[in-house]
Amino acid sequence: MDCFEWLTWIFRSYTKSQQCLFGCGLWSIWLDKNRNLHEGKTHSGIGVANFTKNYVRELDCLIERKTTFVGKKEIWKPPNGQSIKINFDALFDCLGLKSTSRIVARNANEEVLAFNSHLHMMVGTTFDVEALTCFEVVLTRIDLGLTDVIVEGDSRSIINKCNKRLVDKS
């Protein structure tokens, strides 16, 4: 089997993520060999592996960032009666493993009762960001002693968890 047949076999038998990792790995090795040839610099095998892993993670983040807005932009509406509305939003930087979250609690008169903004370091996944934001919403609700709360945000899974009356055992 020659080199071309071997590469064809590799790409036919591997999954998409394995193909990406393999291709980026070959590219990293080629890049390191060129750097050694032209600049006299080289990396260890671990350095090349880390470069490959980080590059693939960056590619994965680019795929995750492809978002489209469907529908019309919603305008904030105050809650009815004595209810308090807690709005939240979170951002995730998968390259820097950082996230920020913002929580605002307002009453029917549109008065801000609480505002929290947090920066979290070493957050690994979007699920972690959702869990941290959900936890912050619950803490805000407890700190304010609220019983009648409406939770609004951009993540359906967080809203469902925060609006449940039962204890979540997951």
mmCIF file of C-alpha atoms in Angstrom:
data_model
loop_
_atom_site.group_PDB
_atom_site.id
_atom_site.type_symbol
_atom_site.label_atom_id
_atom_site.label_comp_id
_atom_site.label_asym_id
_atom_site.label_seq_id
_atom_site.Cartn_x
_atom_site.Cartn_y
_atom_site.Cartn_z
ATOM 1 C CA MET A 1 0.000 0.000 0.000
ATOM 2 C CA ASP A 2 1.507 3.328 -1.027
ATOM 3 C CA CYS A 3 1.166 6.605 0.889
ATOM 4 C CA PHE A 4 -1.835 7.840 -1.130
ATOM 5 C CA GLU A 5 -3.738 4.553 -0.626
ATOM 6 C CA TRP A 6 -2.918 4.607 3.091
ATOM 7 C CA LEU A 7 -4.206 8.191 3.517
ATOM 8 C CA THR A 8 -7.342 7.331 1.528
ATOM 9 C CA TRP A 9 -7.937 4.313 3.770
ATOM 10 C CA ILE A 10 -7.409 6.461 6.898
ATOM 11 C CA PHE A 11 -9.938 9.073 5.838
ATOM 12 C CA ARG A 12 -12.513 6.493 4.732
ATOM 13 C CA SER A 13 -12.377 4.527 7.972
ATOM 14 C CA TYR A 14 -12.119 7.383 10.507
ATOM 15 C CA THR A 15 -14.960 9.481 11.909
ATOM 16 C CA LYS A 16 -15.109 13.215 11.123
ATOM 17 C CA SER A 17 -13.541 14.161 14.466
ATOM 18 C CA GLN A 18 -10.776 11.564 14.018
ATOM 19 C CA GLN A 19 -10.132 12.859 10.489
ATOM 20 C CA CYS A 20 -9.832 16.401 11.834
ATOM 21 C CA LEU A 21 -7.452 15.331 14.604
ATOM 22 C CA PHE A 22 -5.363 13.238 12.208
ATOM 23 C CA GLY A 23 -5.170 15.986 9.573
ATOM 24 C CA CYS A 24 -4.288 18.656 12.136
ATOM 25 C CA GLY A 25 -1.701 16.314 13.641
ATOM 26 C CA LEU A 26 -0.011 15.811 10.270
ATOM 27 C CA TRP A 27 -0.131 19.549 9.638
ATOM 28 C CA SER A 28 1.423 20.228 13.088
ATOM 29 C CA ILE A 29 4.266 17.797 12.402
ATOM 30 C CA TRP A 30 4.874 19.340 8.955
ATOM 31 C CA LEU A 31 4.786 22.843 10.473
ATOM 32 C CA ASP A 32 7.289 21.823 13.165
ATOM 33 C CA LYS A 33 9.627 20.268 10.567
ATOM 34 C CA ASN A 34 9.510 23.479 8.477
ATOM 35 C CA ARG A 35 10.145 25.620 11.554
ATOM 36 C CA ASN A 36 13.142 23.426 12.381
ATOM 37 C CA LEU A 37 14.474 23.635 8.810
ATOM 38 C CA HIS A 38 14.048 27.404 8.342
ATOM 39 C CA GLU A 39 14.413 28.776 11.872
ATOM 40 C CA GLY A 40 16.341 26.058 13.683
ATOM 41 C CA LYS A 41 13.508 25.747 16.218
ATOM 42 C CA THR A 42 11.720 22.551 17.125
ATOM 43 C CA HIS A 43 9.143 21.420 19.666
ATOM 44 C CA SER A 44 8.972 18.213 21.630
ATOM 45 C CA GLY A 45 6.395 15.571 20.769
ATOM 46 C CA ILE A 46 4.300 16.804 23.687
ATOM 47 C CA GLY A 47 4.538 20.365 22.366
ATOM 48 C CA VAL A 48 3.317 19.281 18.922
ATOM 49 C CA ALA A 49 0.511 17.224 20.518
ATOM 50 C CA ASN A 50 -0.570 20.186 22.676
ATOM 51 C CA PHE A 51 -0.511 22.512 19.666
ATOM 52 C CA THR A 52 -2.693 20.026 17.746
ATOM 53 C CA LYS A 53 -5.129 19.612 20.643
ATOM 54 C CA ASN A 54 -5.463 23.369 21.139
ATOM 55 C CA TYR A 55 -5.920 23.982 17.417
ATOM 56 C CA VAL A 56 -8.673 21.349 17.193
ATOM 57 C CA ARG A 57 -10.348 22.920 20.253
ATOM 58 C CA GLU A 58 -10.217 26.298 18.495
ATOM 59 C CA LEU A 59 -11.853 24.764 15.413
ATOM 60 C CA ASP A 60 -14.564 23.223 17.607
ATOM 61 C CA CYS A 61 -15.224 26.639 19.156
ATOM 62 C CA LEU A 62 -15.631 28.176 15.711
ATOM 63 C CA ILE A 63 -18.233 25.558 14.855
ATOM 64 C CA GLU A 64 -20.088 26.211 18.149
ATOM 65 C CA ARG A 65 -20.100 29.964 17.493
ATOM 66 C CA LYS A 66 -22.148 29.614 14.314
ATOM 67 C CA THR A 67 -25.395 31.044 15.620
ATOM 68 C CA THR A 68 -28.291 32.467 13.746
ATOM 69 C CA PHE A 69 -31.056 34.670 15.029
ATOM 70 C CA VAL A 70 -34.503 33.453 14.089
ATOM 71 C CA GLY A 71 -37.577 35.527 14.791
ATOM 72 C CA LYS A 72 -38.019 39.013 16.099
ATOM 73 C CA LYS A 73 -36.082 40.717 18.852
ATOM 74 C CA GLU A 74 -37.998 40.585 22.103
ATOM 75 C CA ILE A 75 -38.458 43.676 24.252
ATOM 76 C CA TRP A 76 -38.331 43.247 28.020
ATOM 77 C CA LYS A 77 -41.765 43.256 29.626
ATOM 78 C CA PRO A 78 -42.291 43.821 33.351
ATOM 79 C CA PRO A 79 -43.859 41.044 35.432
ATOM 80 C CA ASN A 80 -47.472 41.200 36.553
ATOM 81 C CA GLY A 81 -48.504 42.075 40.106
ATOM 82 C CA GLN A 82 -46.065 41.192 42.873
ATOM 83 C CA SER A 83 -43.895 38.897 40.751
ATOM 84 C CA ILE A 84 -40.202 39.566 40.316
ATOM 85 C CA LYS A 85 -38.530 38.852 36.997
ATOM 86 C CA ILE A 86 -34.944 37.604 36.973
ATOM 87 C CA ASN A 87 -33.227 37.926 33.596
ATOM 88 C CA PHE A 88 -29.865 36.348 32.898
ATOM 89 C CA ASP A 89 -27.349 36.016 30.130
ATOM 90 C CA ALA A 90 -24.049 34.163 29.892
ATOM 91 C CA LEU A 91 -21.110 34.184 27.496
ATOM 92 C CA PHE A 92 -18.515 31.442 27.088
ATOM 93 C CA ASP A 93 -14.990 31.722 25.710
ATOM 94 C CA CYS A 94 -14.013 28.128 24.988
ATOM 95 C CA LEU A 95 -10.452 29.082 24.029
ATOM 96 C CA GLY A 96 -9.725 30.935 27.254
ATOM 97 C CA LEU A 97 -11.994 28.644 29.321
ATOM 98 C CA LYS A 98 -13.692 31.732 30.790
ATOM 99 C CA SER A 99 -17.302 32.744 31.112
ATOM 100 C CA THR A 100 -19.235 35.773 32.243
ATOM 101 C CA SER A 101 -22.775 35.863 33.510
ATOM 102 C CA ARG A 102 -25.162 38.696 34.229
ATOM 103 C CA ILE A 103 -28.304 38.558 36.343
ATOM 104 C CA VAL A 104 -30.850 41.355 36.779
ATOM 105 C CA ALA A 105 -33.914 41.169 39.051
ATOM 106 C CA ARG A 106 -36.703 43.717 38.487
ATOM 107 C CA ASN A 107 -40.181 44.286 39.864
ATOM 108 C CA ALA A 108 -43.408 45.312 38.090
ATOM 109 C CA ASN A 109 -42.361 48.996 38.357
ATOM 110 C CA GLU A 110 -39.184 48.117 36.397
ATOM 111 C CA GLU A 111 -37.020 48.932 39.431
ATOM 112 C CA VAL A 112 -33.767 46.983 39.610
ATOM 113 C CA LEU A 113 -33.735 44.985 42.853
ATOM 114 C CA ALA A 114 -30.483 43.145 42.199
ATOM 115 C CA PHE A 115 -27.732 43.113 39.615
ATOM 116 C CA ASN A 116 -24.901 40.587 39.534
ATOM 117 C CA SER A 117 -22.112 40.167 37.038
ATOM 118 C CA HIS A 118 -19.517 37.434 37.431
ATOM 119 C CA LEU A 119 -16.375 36.353 35.626
ATOM 120 C CA HIS A 120 -15.586 32.653 35.964
ATOM 121 C CA MET A 121 -12.178 31.206 35.151
ATOM 122 C CA MET A 122 -11.365 27.625 34.142
ATOM 123 C CA VAL A 123 -14.851 26.769 32.874
ATOM 124 C CA GLY A 124 -14.620 23.753 30.594
ATOM 125 C CA THR A 125 -17.922 23.499 28.746
ATOM 126 C CA THR A 126 -21.109 25.362 27.935
ATOM 127 C CA PHE A 127 -22.873 22.995 30.338
ATOM 128 C CA ASP A 128 -20.614 24.288 33.146
ATOM 129 C CA VAL A 129 -21.562 27.853 32.212
ATOM 130 C CA GLU A 130 -25.254 26.928 32.340
ATOM 131 C CA ALA A 131 -24.826 25.260 35.731
ATOM 132 C CA LEU A 132 -22.981 28.278 37.197
ATOM 133 C CA THR A 133 -25.585 30.704 35.872
ATOM 134 C CA CYS A 134 -28.442 28.565 37.189
ATOM 135 C CA PHE A 135 -26.746 28.475 40.590
ATOM 136 C CA GLU A 136 -26.371 32.276 40.575
ATOM 137 C CA VAL A 137 -30.071 32.723 39.715
ATOM 138 C CA VAL A 138 -31.037 30.468 42.632
ATOM 139 C CA LEU A 139 -28.699 32.364 45.002
ATOM 140 C CA THR A 140 -30.159 35.703 43.883
ATOM 141 C CA ARG A 141 -33.665 34.388 44.517
ATOM 142 C CA ILE A 142 -32.674 33.177 48.010
ATOM 143 C CA ASP A 143 -30.736 36.362 48.890
ATOM 144 C CA LEU A 144 -33.754 38.505 48.029
ATOM 145 C CA GLY A 145 -36.148 36.166 49.870
ATOM 146 C CA LEU A 146 -38.324 35.847 46.783
ATOM 147 C CA THR A 147 -41.166 33.383 46.370
ATOM 148 C CA ASP A 148 -42.956 34.597 43.218
ATOM 149 C CA VAL A 149 -40.277 34.695 40.514
ATOM 150 C CA ILE A 150 -40.250 34.562 36.722
ATOM 151 C CA VAL A 151 -36.925 33.516 35.172
ATOM 152 C CA GLU A 152 -36.003 34.628 31.640
ATOM 153 C CA GLY A 153 -32.833 33.960 29.713
ATOM 154 C CA ASP A 154 -31.360 32.543 26.552
ATOM 155 C CA SER A 155 -30.965 28.945 27.651
ATOM 156 C CA ARG A 156 -34.027 26.712 27.788
ATOM 157 C CA SER A 157 -32.337 24.110 30.022
ATOM 158 C CA ILE A 158 -31.474 26.728 32.670
ATOM 159 C CA ILE A 159 -34.965 28.209 32.640
ATOM 160 C CA ASN A 160 -36.595 24.794 33.028
ATOM 161 C CA LYS A 161 -34.374 23.918 36.003
ATOM 162 C CA CYS A 162 -34.916 27.281 37.716
ATOM 163 C CA ASN A 163 -38.691 27.181 37.268
ATOM 164 C CA LYS A 164 -39.114 23.652 38.691
ATOM 165 C CA ARG A 165 -40.829 23.446 42.052
ATOM 166 C CA LEU A 166 -39.334 20.012 42.767
ATOM 167 C CA VAL A 167 -35.836 19.189 43.960
ATOM 168 C CA ASP A 168 -33.625 18.308 40.998
ATOM 169 C CA LYS A 169 -31.863 15.004 41.718
ATOM 170 C CA SER A 170 -29.647 14.973 38.619
#
